[in-house]
Amino acid sequence: MRGPAGAVLVGVVVVAAGIGLALLKVNPYIYFAGYVILQYVVIATAWNILGGYAGYVNFGTPAFFAMGAYTAVLLIKSVQAPLPVLLLAGGLVAALLGLGIGYLTLRLRGTFFSIATLALAVVLQTVIMNWEYVGGSRGISVIRPPGPPFGSYVTFLFTVMVGLAVVAVLAARFVERSWIGRGLAALRDSEEAAECMGVPTLRLKLFATTISGFLLGVAGAPFPYYVTFVEPNSAFALEYAVNALAMPMIGGTTSWIGPVIGAVLLGTAAQIATVTISSEMNLFIVGVVLVAFVVLAPEGLLGLARRLRGH
Amino acid sequence: MAEALLEVSGVVKRFGGFTALNGVSLAVKPGERFGLIGPNGSGKTTLINCVSGVLPVTAGSIRFEGREVTGLPPHQRSRLGIVRSFQIPKPFTSMTVRDNLGISLEYAGARRAGAAGHADADEILRSIGLGAKAHLRPGGLTQIEMRKLELARAMAARPKLLISDEAMAGLSSTEVDDILDILFRLNAQGITIIMIEHIMRAVMRFSERVLVLDAGERIAEGTPDQVVRDPAVEKAYLGE
Amino acid sequence: MVSGLLLGGFYAAVSLGVSLIFGLLDIANIAQPAFLVLGAYAAYVMNNALGWDPIVSGLLFTPVFFLLGALVYRVYYASFERRGDEALRGLVFFFGLLFIMEVSLSLTFGVDYRLVQTAYTSKSYEIAGVGVALRYLVPCVVGLLMTLALYLFLGRTFYGRAIMAVSQDQGALRLMGANPVHIKTIAFGVGIAAAALAGALLISIAPVIPSADRDYIGRMFAITVLGGMGSIGGMLVAAIILGVAESLMSTFFGPSWSLAVSFGLLLLALAVRPQGLFGR
């Protein structure tokens, strides 16, 4: 397929299209819904770098996402930092979180890493709820800065998210096709054999956790400006945990395309569902779909397509 | 007197209250064909796990080419040249046969200083008879092909010391000869080989020296002829 | 301090299932806390509709949850264990179950707190000069009895010993004439039944909401790992340690930090655990 330069070119074109769409000023709901779906593209792609490529399942996606969001809240409230700084800082804090949890648990079996991430989300939420400066359990209001470079602030955020989605997908694609990606696949298939064939499994796992964490944090950083009122229950929402799993599972975990497919399909379905049925029912359905896929079609839609083509 | 390539000194391995290895020592010379045998549960695979780094030792030391490797993780040991195959094959199932070798080539094989260039994965596959299957996934291989893949993947790591862990278990007579051929050829290229096997005729034919383990201890060592005639060995195998 | 000990007894009941399923069978059933909450709601329904004491209905429901657990294991086995795929997909499967159960409870019961009225909800005794609330004492005692029962079951009965055997060597088990899958089904069923009964204890102590399962993930696994996987005695000690630690934390820093205690203990247990990925 195309080399990295070609991929970047496609990415630039997509971002340009995003800006074009933003300037077109279509139905504003498109931008709100689009932001959410693109956010999930980032989240699903980020999750998959560790979950799909390396085989280590992170159940604590809300922790990383919320870390990005609350780092942004902290910086907005204290120094009114500009958006690029928020993105970078949110990403870095979440990356450090990933590295920390990874360092503590990745030398053990993957199961322990997963359990730790599950407990992590709960604990981090407790910490935030006790931290008055960022709003505690009551939440905090965030005022959007004046004068976005173009359009309204929402359409601007929409384009930012287009850019972040492109960056995330390019990063995943790059990792997947590099020697790192091959090493991750080997350790996913058989960690013991990979290690004995020269693959530095711990280092690669830490790398994947850090990158994954970084991208999740970056996805969360614009969140305060998007919702303008940040409270723990929405930043740590259960949706993030289950969708981060379900989207790559549905799309297919072995390639960067899978999470994108899953995010677009499931994200769009969720947007439609939220206006027709209750959000809880929507969650229930997502859960059922997740279990159905993991039991019946663990390789996702990509896997099904591959099998149909006769591989 | 040639210096030992691999020197295992007094290795002890305990799992909680159970002692799997109780002070095992051995020395393998460069280019040697070394056999390791013993009844089931005698600690052969545990010893190999310690040598390759998969298990940390409770006590004792392991030296390779004169340097201490006891604390090193497996991936570093394989880069130094200690490579093992697995008793139950552990192929990388999501990749083609060729890519399986690609991992070893990329990570262990090429990185060592002085490694004689990049042996093509296809070359290795052809040399052991898997050439036609290079593009397949491991799922589509037969038993013996899987065993060959294990060996091929280990070969791609450019080993100085290759440890073959029961590569012939469950194979037919001709298949056993097939694998034996491959190992002889590898040894002729200068690779030191430790063979763990239950198939006696293979071990006896192949090994220059044999070490016998029982219940985590060395009970005999010598040429195949010597070992076969050792009463302690007979007792260990035939039991009470 | 006393309340910490009582809490510990209750936490022992909570963790029995995980000790069995994760500690002995090595199945990372992260849906366990959901079964705990499900058991709590079952007891609530019985109490609400018929006025039954939750512990009584909990005991009566035990066979139901045993069968549920057996069913869940069969699905897990057929989908994952048999294919050798258990690591990644099994975890996701259980997470999916956890998720579906929590959301189902939300849909059915809403997000308000539910509580029960029992004969002893507001009573308390004086023991050695310290006031002991019955609603803490009774679950603690039941928890200790459950622990003892499981300990005896594992040590003295055929199935119990078979479960211990299966956790160590499946080959030997086959030679014994027992089918490992059958044994594991029973073990899993017992584990789930234990969780549900612990749920009945839970609702005797405090009101519950569907998302209560999240509070118990850290606790269950921290206790199991800290106690030494599969050691019932160790689990009991760990449960008491956690109970006391949370109690102290609550007294000095406020109740909202209690979850941090279990998480901290979990990380500590993992760090201290001598068996890494390659050491067994």
mmCIF file of C-alpha atoms in Angstrom, chain B residues 13 15 53-56 74, chain C residues 274-280:
data_model
loop_
_atom_site.group_PDB
_atom_site.id
_atom_site.type_symbol
_atom_site.label_atom_id
_atom_site.label_comp_id
_atom_site.label_asym_id
_atom_site.label_seq_id
_atom_site.Cartn_x
_atom_site.Cartn_y
_atom_site.Cartn_z
ATOM 1 C CA LYS B 13 15.418 -23.981 41.179
ATOM 2 C CA PHE B 15 8.972 -23.476 43.318
ATOM 3 C CA GLY B 53 16.169 -17.057 31.002
ATOM 4 C CA VAL B 54 12.484 -17.834 31.080
ATOM 5 C CA LEU B 55 12.832 -18.783 34.741
ATOM 6 C CA PRO B 56 15.073 -17.068 37.265
ATOM 7 C CA PRO B 74 15.555 -14.078 27.674
ATOM 8 C CA PRO C 274 7.315 -12.918 43.723
ATOM 9 C CA GLN C 275 5.919 -14.652 40.710
ATOM 10 C CA GLY C 276 6.407 -12.449 37.700
ATOM 11 C CA LEU C 277 5.414 -13.271 34.167
ATOM 12 C CA PHE C 278 8.199 -15.784 33.739
ATOM 13 C CA GLY C 279 8.511 -17.101 37.212
ATOM 14 C CA ARG C 280 6.202 -19.704 38.510
#
